[in-house]
Coordinates of C-alpha atoms in Angstrom, one line a residue:
E1 CA 0.2 0.6 0.1
L2 CA 1.5 3.2 -1.0
T3 CA 0.5 7.1 -1.6
G4 CA 1.5 9.5 -4.0
P5 CA 2.0 8.6 -7.6
S6 CA 0.8 4.7 -8.7
F7 CA 2.4 2.6 -10.3
G8 CA 1.7 4.3 -13.9
D9 CA 3.0 7.2 -13.4
I10 CA 6.5 5.9 -12.6
I11 CA 6.5 3.5 -15.5
N12 CA 6.0 5.1 -18.5
T13 CA 6.0 3.7 -22.7
D14 CA 7.9 5.2 -25.8
G15 CA 6.6 2.5 -28.0
D16 CA 7.1 -0.9 -26.3
T17 CA 10.5 0.0 -23.9
P18 CA 9.3 0.3 -20.5
F19 CA 11.2 3.7 -18.6
F20 CA 10.7 5.4 -15.8
N21 CA 9.1 9.1 -15.4
L22 CA 11.3 10.3 -12.5
A23 CA 9.7 13.8 -13.4
N24 CA 6.1 12.2 -13.0
V25 CA 7.5 10.2 -9.6
L26 CA 8.3 13.6 -7.6
D27 CA 5.3 15.5 -9.2
G28 CA 2.6 13.0 -8.0
L29 CA 3.6 12.7 -4.4
D30 CA 1.5 13.7 -1.9
D31 CA 3.1 16.5 0.7
E32 CA 3.0 13.9 2.7
N33 CA 4.0 10.2 1.6
Q34 CA 2.9 6.6 2.6
V35 CA 4.5 3.4 2.0
R36 CA 3.5 0.0 4.1
N37 CA 3.5 -3.5 3.9
H38 CA 2.4 -6.0 6.0
A39 CA 3.2 -9.9 5.1
T40 CA 2.3 -12.8 7.3
L41 CA 2.7 -16.8 7.6
E42 CA 0.3 -18.6 9.7
T43 CA 2.0 -22.3 11.1
I44 CA -0.7 -23.5 13.0
G45 CA -4.7 -23.3 13.8
V46 CA -7.5 -25.1 15.9
S47 CA -10.6 -24.6 16.6
F48 CA -13.2 -26.6 17.6
R49 CA -17.0 -25.8 18.6
T50 CA -19.8 -26.6 20.8
G51 CA -23.3 -25.2 20.0
G52 CA -22.9 -21.9 19.9
L53 CA -19.3 -21.2 21.6
R54 CA -16.0 -21.5 19.0
L55 CA -12.7 -21.5 20.3
G56 CA -9.4 -21.5 18.8
I57 CA -6.1 -21.7 19.4
H58 CA -3.4 -20.3 16.4
N59 CA 0.6 -19.5 15.6
S60 CA 2.2 -16.8 13.6
A61 CA 4.6 -14.8 12.0
H62 CA 4.7 -11.5 10.8
V63 CA 6.7 -8.4 9.3
S64 CA 5.0 -4.7 9.2
A65 CA 7.0 -1.6 7.8
L66 CA 5.4 1.7 7.1
V67 CA 7.9 4.4 6.1
N68 CA 6.2 8.1 6.1
Y69 CA 7.7 11.2 4.0
K70 CA 7.9 14.1 2.9
K71 CA 7.8 15.6 -0.8
N72 CA 11.1 18.0 0.2
L73 CA 13.1 15.3 1.2
A74 CA 12.5 13.6 -2.3
N75 CA 12.7 16.9 -4.3
L76 CA 16.1 17.4 -2.1
I77 CA 17.2 13.5 -2.5
W78 CA 16.9 14.3 -6.5
E79 CA 17.4 17.8 -7.3
G80 CA 19.8 19.4 -4.6
N81 CA 19.2 22.5 -2.6
A82 CA 19.8 24.7 -5.1
P83 CA 16.3 25.2 -5.6
Y84 CA 15.5 26.1 -2.2
V85 CA 18.1 28.4 -1.3
G86 CA 16.8 30.8 1.2
Q87 CA 13.3 27.8 2.2
T88 CA 13.9 25.4 5.0
L89 CA 12.7 22.1 4.4
D90 CA 11.4 20.0 6.5
I91 CA 12.1 17.3 5.9
G92 CA 11.9 14.9 8.5
F93 CA 10.4 11.0 8.2
D94 CA 8.5 8.3 10.6
M95 CA 9.7 4.7 9.6
Q96 CA 9.4 1.2 11.4
L97 CA 10.2 -2.4 10.5
T98 CA 8.3 -4.8 13.1
G99 CA 8.4 -8.6 12.7
Y100 CA 6.8 -10.8 16.0
Q101 CA 6.0 -14.3 16.7
E102 CA 1.9 -14.5 18.3
L103 CA 0.5 -17.2 20.0
G104 CA -3.6 -16.2 20.2
L105 CA -6.3 -17.5 22.0
T106 CA -9.8 -16.7 20.4
A107 CA -13.5 -17.2 21.7
A108 CA -16.6 -16.3 19.8
Y109 CA -20.0 -17.1 20.7
E110 CA -23.6 -17.1 18.3
F111 CA -27.2 -16.6 20.1
N112 CA -30.0 -14.9 18.3
G113 CA -28.0 -13.8 15.8
I114 CA -25.7 -11.9 17.1
T115 CA -22.6 -13.4 17.3
F116 CA -19.5 -11.2 20.1
G117 CA -15.6 -12.4 19.9
A118 CA -12.9 -12.1 21.8
G119 CA -9.0 -12.6 21.6
A120 CA -6.0 -12.5 23.3
K121 CA -3.2 -12.4 21.5
F122 CA 0.9 -13.0 22.8
L123 CA 3.5 -11.6 21.6
Y124 CA 7.2 -11.5 21.2
G125 CA 9.8 -9.6 18.6
F126 CA 12.5 -10.7 17.0
G127 CA 13.4 -7.3 15.3
D128 CA 12.0 -3.8 15.4
V129 CA 13.5 -0.5 13.7
S130 CA 11.4 2.5 14.7
T131 CA 11.6 5.9 15.2
S132 CA 10.0 8.1 18.1
N133 CA 11.3 11.6 17.5
S134 CA 11.6 12.1 13.8
D135 CA 12.2 16.5 13.6
A136 CA 14.2 17.5 10.0
T137 CA 14.8 20.8 8.8
V138 CA 17.7 21.9 6.2
F139 CA 17.6 26.1 5.0
T140 CA 20.5 26.7 3.0
D141 CA 22.2 30.1 3.8
P142 CA 21.6 32.4 0.3
D143 CA 25.1 34.1 1.0
I144 CA 27.5 32.4 1.2
Y145 CA 24.8 28.3 -0.1
Q146 CA 25.9 27.5 4.0
L147 CA 23.7 24.9 4.8
R148 CA 22.3 25.0 8.6
L149 CA 19.8 21.5 10.0
Q150 CA 18.5 20.3 12.6
S151 CA 17.0 17.8 13.8
D152 CA 15.4 16.0 17.0
F153 CA 15.3 11.8 16.1
V154 CA 14.9 9.2 17.7
A155 CA 15.9 5.5 16.5
N156 CA 15.1 2.3 18.4
T157 CA 16.1 -0.7 17.2
S158 CA 15.9 -4.1 19.1
S159 CA 18.6 -6.8 16.6
F160 CA 17.8 -5.6 13.6
L161 CA 20.3 -3.3 13.3
D162 CA 23.9 -2.7 14.4
Y163 CA 24.8 0.9 13.9
N164 CA 28.7 1.8 14.8
N165 CA 29.3 5.5 12.2
F166 CA 27.6 6.7 8.6
E167 CA 30.1 3.3 7.1
D168 CA 30.0 0.8 9.4
Y169 CA 26.4 -0.7 10.2
K170 CA 24.7 -3.4 9.7
I171 CA 20.7 -4.6 8.8
E172 CA 20.4 -8.5 9.8
F173 CA 16.9 -9.5 8.8
S174 CA 16.4 -13.3 7.8
P175 CA 13.9 -15.6 7.3
T176 CA 15.4 -17.6 10.0
N177 CA 14.0 -15.4 11.7
F178 CA 11.4 -17.0 12.0
G179 CA 12.0 -20.2 13.4
F180 CA 9.9 -21.2 16.6
D181 CA 13.3 -21.0 18.4
N182 CA 12.6 -16.9 18.6
M183 CA 9.1 -17.9 19.8
F184 CA 9.5 -17.0 23.6
S185 CA 12.1 -14.0 23.4
A186 CA 12.5 -11.2 25.7
N187 CA 10.9 -8.3 24.0
S188 CA 7.2 -9.6 24.5
G189 CA 3.4 -8.1 24.9
L190 CA 0.2 -8.4 25.1
A191 CA -2.8 -7.4 22.5
F192 CA -6.4 -8.5 22.2
D193 CA -8.8 -8.6 19.6
F194 CA -12.9 -7.5 20.3
G195 CA -16.2 -8.0 17.5
I196 CA -19.4 -7.8 17.0
D197 CA -20.9 -9.6 14.3
V198 CA -24.9 -8.6 14.0
D199 CA -27.7 -11.2 11.6
L200 CA -30.7 -9.2 10.8
G201 CA -31.7 -11.4 7.5
K202 CA -31.1 -8.9 4.8
L203 CA -28.5 -6.7 6.5
K204 CA -25.3 -7.7 8.6
V205 CA -23.9 -5.8 10.1
A206 CA -19.9 -5.9 11.7
A207 CA -17.8 -3.9 14.4
S208 CA -14.1 -4.2 15.3
I209 CA -11.1 -3.2 17.2
I210 CA -7.8 -5.2 16.9
D211 CA -4.4 -5.3 18.6
I212 CA -5.3 -3.5 20.5
G213 CA -1.5 -3.6 22.7
K214 CA 2.2 -3.5 22.4
I215 CA 5.4 -5.1 22.8
N216 CA 8.0 -4.0 25.1
W217 CA 11.4 -3.8 24.1
E218 CA 13.8 -5.4 26.3
E219 CA 16.6 -7.8 24.5
N220 CA 19.5 -6.2 22.0
V221 CA 17.9 -2.7 22.8
S222 CA 19.8 0.4 21.6
N223 CA 18.7 3.7 20.8
Y224 CA 20.5 6.2 18.3
S225 CA 20.2 9.7 18.3
S226 CA 20.9 13.4 17.0
N227 CA 19.6 16.6 18.6
G228 CA 20.1 19.7 17.7
T229 CA 21.7 22.4 15.3
F230 CA 23.9 21.8 12.7
V231 CA 26.2 24.1 10.2
Y232 CA 27.8 22.1 6.8
D233 CA 30.0 24.6 4.7
G234 CA 30.2 21.5 2.0
I235 CA 32.3 19.1 0.1
D236 CA 36.5 20.9 -1.0
F237 CA 36.1 21.0 -5.4
S238 CA 38.8 23.0 -5.1
G239 CA 41.2 19.9 -5.4
A240 CA 39.4 19.6 -8.6
I241 CA 40.2 22.9 -10.3
T242 CA 43.8 22.7 -9.8
G243 CA 44.5 18.9 -10.8
D244 CA 44.8 17.2 -8.1
G245 CA 41.4 15.4 -7.7
A246 CA 38.3 16.7 -5.3
N247 CA 38.3 15.9 -1.9
F248 CA 35.6 12.7 -1.1
E249 CA 38.1 11.8 1.7
G250 CA 36.3 12.2 5.4
V251 CA 33.0 14.0 4.0
L252 CA 31.1 10.7 6.0
D253 CA 33.3 11.3 9.5
T254 CA 32.6 14.8 8.5
L255 CA 28.7 13.9 8.7
E256 CA 28.9 12.4 11.5
Q257 CA 30.1 15.1 13.3
I258 CA 28.0 17.3 12.1
F259 CA 24.8 15.1 13.4
E260 CA 26.1 13.9 16.6
I261 CA 24.4 10.6 16.6
S262 CA 25.2 9.1 19.8
E263 CA 24.0 6.0 21.9
T264 CA 22.3 4.5 24.9
N265 CA 20.3 1.5 25.4
V266 CA 16.9 2.2 26.5
E267 CA 14.0 -0.1 26.9
Y268 CA 11.2 1.1 24.8

C-alpha cells in the first residue's frame, strides 16, 4: 500500500519500451506520503465448536513495515538544495519495521443472530527498527550557501540494526528470524481483539477493534539519536580545479560529526 504516484505514473512506455518517468514521480507525490506493507505467515491453527461457542488457538509470524516521508525530502535528494536557497525544508520522516510471532487464543459466542468475539494474543518480538522522534529541517543560506540542519531524531532498534558509524553498520533480517527458537524472546507483549456481528436478515452489521496492545522491547536494544542545530559548509572541490582531484576523503566522517549521533541502550 502506498500513497502518491501510481505505478502508471512511475513506468511509462515509449513505443514498446518501458522507462522510468522521474518527473511524474516527483509531481505525483503528496506533501505527506506513505509506504506500508504487512506480511503474515500462519504456521498452525486449531478451532472447535460446541453449541454456540467456538474456541481456537493459533500461531503466526508477522513482518510489518511503514514509512512516512515528505515530498520535500524526495525533491532534495534528487534535485539538490539549489532550487531551495533561502528556504527551510521540513525533511523529517517516520519509519517502523517490526517482526514478531503471535500465539493467539480466540473465543466467539453466537445467539439469536448476534455473535460476540474476542481474542488474546501473546506477542514475542524478534526485531524492530522504529523512530520515536523524527523532526529534521534544512536551510540553505542565500549569501554563503552554507547548510544549517536542525534535528530532533531518535531511532530505536532491537536486533535488526547494528550501527557504529556511517560506514560501519549491519542490518540483520532473514527468514531464520521466523523460527520457533525466537518464539519466547524477552521482547514480549499482549494484544486484544474484540468484535460483534449482527444478522438482521436482509442486513448484516459488523464492527471490530483489533490489535490493541504493544510489545515491550528489552533484548538487544539500542537507541540512536541526533538533537541540535548543525552547520555544514560542503565538500571541498578546489582540488578538482587545480588538478589534484576533489577531496571526498573524510566526507562521511564530517557528516558523522555534524549530526553527532549518540547511542544509548534504553528499553522502549
